Coordinates of C-alpha atoms in Angstrom, one line a residue:
H1 CA 10.3 -12.3 -15.9
A2 CA 8.2 -10.3 -13.4
R3 CA 10.3 -11.6 -10.5
Y4 CA 13.5 -10.6 -12.4
R5 CA 12.2 -7.1 -13.1
A6 CA 11.2 -6.6 -9.5
A7 CA 14.5 -7.8 -8.2
R8 CA 16.3 -5.6 -10.8
A9 CA 14.4 -2.5 -9.7
I10 CA 15.3 -3.2 -6.0
Y11 CA 18.9 -3.8 -6.9
Q12 CA 19.0 -0.5 -8.9
Q13 CA 17.4 1.3 -5.9
I14 CA 20.0 0.0 -3.5
A15 CA 22.8 0.8 -5.9
A16 CA 21.5 4.3 -6.4
E17 CA 21.1 4.9 -2.7
A18 CA 24.7 3.7 -2.1
G19 CA 25.9 6.2 -4.6
G20 CA 23.9 9.0 -2.9
G21 CA 20.7 10.8 -3.8
G22 CA 18.5 7.7 -3.4
E23 CA 17.3 8.0 -7.0
P24 CA 16.8 4.9 -9.2
G25 CA 16.9 4.9 -12.9
P26 CA 14.8 7.8 -14.2
E27 CA 12.4 5.7 -16.3
G28 CA 11.0 3.8 -13.3
T29 CA 9.8 6.9 -11.4
I30 CA 7.4 9.8 -11.9
F31 CA 9.9 12.5 -10.9
T32 CA 13.4 13.0 -12.2
S33 CA 15.1 16.3 -11.3
Q34 CA 12.1 18.1 -9.6
T35 CA 12.8 19.4 -6.1
P36 CA 10.6 21.1 -3.5
T37 CA 10.5 24.9 -3.3
L38 CA 9.6 24.9 0.3
Y39 CA 8.6 22.7 3.3
E40 CA 5.4 23.1 5.3
R41 CA 4.4 22.0 8.8
D42 CA 0.6 21.6 9.0
A43 CA -2.0 19.2 10.3
A44 CA -1.8 15.5 9.9
A45 CA -2.7 14.7 6.3
E46 CA -2.7 12.1 3.5
L47 CA -0.6 13.6 0.7
G48 CA -0.4 11.9 -2.7
T49 CA 0.3 11.9 -6.4
R50 CA -2.3 10.7 -9.0
F51 CA -0.5 8.8 -11.8
W52 CA -0.9 6.4 -14.8
A53 CA 1.3 3.9 -16.5
D54 CA 1.0 3.4 -20.2
V55 CA 1.8 -0.4 -19.8
A56 CA 0.8 -2.9 -17.1
G57 CA 3.4 -3.4 -14.4
Q58 CA 4.2 -3.4 -10.8
V59 CA 4.9 -0.7 -8.2
V60 CA 7.8 -2.2 -6.2
A61 CA 8.6 0.8 -4.0
V62 CA 7.4 4.3 -2.9
R63 CA 9.6 7.4 -2.7
L64 CA 9.2 10.5 -0.6
Y65 CA 11.2 13.7 -0.6
T66 CA 11.9 15.0 3.0
N67 CA 13.6 17.9 4.7
A68 CA 16.1 17.2 7.4
Q69 CA 13.5 17.7 10.2
E70 CA 10.9 15.3 8.9
G71 CA 10.9 11.9 10.5
G72 CA 8.8 9.3 12.3
E73 CA 6.0 6.9 11.3
H74 CA 4.3 7.4 7.9
A75 CA 1.5 5.3 6.4
V76 CA 2.0 4.3 2.8
R77 CA -1.0 3.4 0.6
I78 CA -1.8 2.9 -3.1
W79 CA -5.4 3.4 -4.3
R80 CA -7.2 2.8 -7.6
A81 CA -8.5 6.3 -8.3
E82 CA -11.6 5.2 -10.2
D83 CA -13.4 3.8 -7.2
G84 CA -11.1 4.6 -4.3
A85 CA -10.3 0.9 -3.6
L86 CA -7.1 0.4 -1.6
V87 CA -4.8 -1.9 -3.7
G88 CA -1.6 -1.6 -1.6
G89 CA -1.1 -1.0 2.1
P90 CA -1.4 0.4 4.5
Y91 CA 2.2 -0.1 5.3
T92 CA 4.1 1.6 8.1
W93 CA 7.3 3.4 7.2
T94 CA 9.5 4.8 9.9
I95 CA 11.8 7.5 8.5
A96 CA 14.8 8.8 10.5
A97 CA 15.2 12.6 10.5
G98 CA 18.5 14.1 9.7
T99 CA 18.9 14.2 6.0
E100 CA 17.1 16.0 3.1
G101 CA 16.3 14.2 -0.1
W102 CA 14.5 11.2 -1.6
K103 CA 13.8 8.3 0.8
T104 CA 12.7 4.9 -0.6
F105 CA 10.3 2.3 1.0
T106 CA 10.4 -1.1 -0.7
L107 CA 6.9 -2.6 -0.6
P108 CA 6.6 -6.0 1.1
A109 CA 5.0 -7.3 -2.2
P110 CA 4.8 -5.6 -5.5
V111 CA 1.4 -4.0 -6.4
S112 CA 0.2 -4.8 -9.9
I113 CA -1.4 -2.0 -11.9
P114 CA -3.0 -2.3 -15.3
A115 CA -2.2 0.1 -18.2
D116 CA -4.0 3.4 -18.4
A117 CA -5.7 3.1 -15.0
A118 CA -5.4 6.1 -12.6
H119 CA -3.9 5.3 -9.2
V120 CA -2.9 7.4 -6.2
V121 CA 0.2 6.9 -4.2
A122 CA -0.1 8.5 -0.8
V123 CA 2.3 8.9 2.2
S124 CA 0.8 10.4 5.3
T125 CA 2.6 13.1 7.2
S126 CA 4.1 11.8 10.4
S127 CA 3.5 13.1 13.9
D128 CA 6.0 15.9 13.1
Q129 CA 3.6 17.0 10.3
W130 CA 6.4 18.2 7.9
Y131 CA 6.1 17.8 4.2
A132 CA 7.8 19.0 1.0
E133 CA 5.9 20.9 -1.6
H134 CA 6.1 22.9 -4.9
V135 CA 3.1 25.1 -5.5
H136 CA 2.2 25.0 -9.2
G137 CA 4.5 21.9 -9.5
F138 CA 1.6 20.1 -11.4
D139 CA 0.5 23.0 -13.6
A140 CA 1.4 20.8 -16.5
P141 CA 1.5 17.0 -16.8
I142 CA 4.8 15.1 -16.1
L143 CA 5.7 12.3 -18.5
N144 CA 8.6 10.1 -17.6
G145 CA 9.2 6.7 -19.2
H146 CA 6.0 4.6 -18.8
L147 CA 4.6 6.9 -16.1
R148 CA 2.6 10.1 -16.4
T149 CA 0.6 12.6 -14.3
G150 CA -1.9 15.2 -15.3
A151 CA -2.2 18.8 -14.3
G152 CA -3.4 18.9 -10.7
S153 CA -2.1 15.4 -9.8
G154 CA -0.9 16.5 -6.3
V155 CA -3.8 15.5 -4.0
W156 CA -4.5 15.7 -0.3
T157 CA -7.0 15.1 2.5
Y158 CA -7.0 15.7 6.2
I159 CA -9.0 12.4 6.7
L160 CA -6.2 9.9 7.4
G161 CA -6.7 6.5 5.9
T162 CA -8.8 7.8 3.0
M163 CA -7.8 8.4 -0.6
P164 CA -6.7 12.0 -1.1
S165 CA -8.6 13.8 -3.8
Y166 CA -8.5 17.5 -3.0
T167 CA -6.1 19.8 -4.9
W168 CA -4.6 23.2 -4.1
E169 CA -3.0 25.4 -6.7
N170 CA -1.6 22.3 -8.5
T171 CA 0.8 21.6 -5.7
N172 CA 3.3 18.7 -5.9
Y173 CA 3.8 16.9 -2.5
F174 CA 6.7 14.7 -3.8
R175 CA 5.1 11.3 -3.4
D176 CA 6.5 8.9 -6.0
V177 CA 6.6 5.3 -7.1
I178 CA 9.2 2.9 -8.5
F179 CA 7.5 1.1 -11.3
V180 CA 8.6 -2.0 -13.2
P181 CA 6.8 -2.7 -16.5
G182 CA 5.5 -6.2 -17.2
P183 CA 3.0 -8.8 -15.8

């Protein structure tokens, strides 16, 4: 069953991307219709989203919202928030500049996460150092399907390769997962 669900999520992702927007079914992601209010260009950083699932399952892909100028190599990581243990990655994701919107990176192997355990999905800025944001985008929790965040779930650090844990004005940096419930 787990292999079927993972394959189904990837199929839905490909089908959604072929139809435009790059968005899978809304229940498998943290974000639905949220979009950035601005784009920043800053120092190299690990930017992430702290999230929980209410059931055990697998993260099969990671999403990132970019502007048309953002491109280049990004590092993708998933951490267990409780102890900062790296549970997925690092993976290298090369994004071509030229289009604004959600981009999706399918993980080489699904990352299993237990129910009700906080995790952080992070995608570093690339050498161009662009990123999307919405200041106060995490003033309130987001609940979507089996996934949830808390207020202040947008996290960052300038120390590349470490779990981001700092917050700034509840900013959302548009780092997302595609989650499939089940073993």
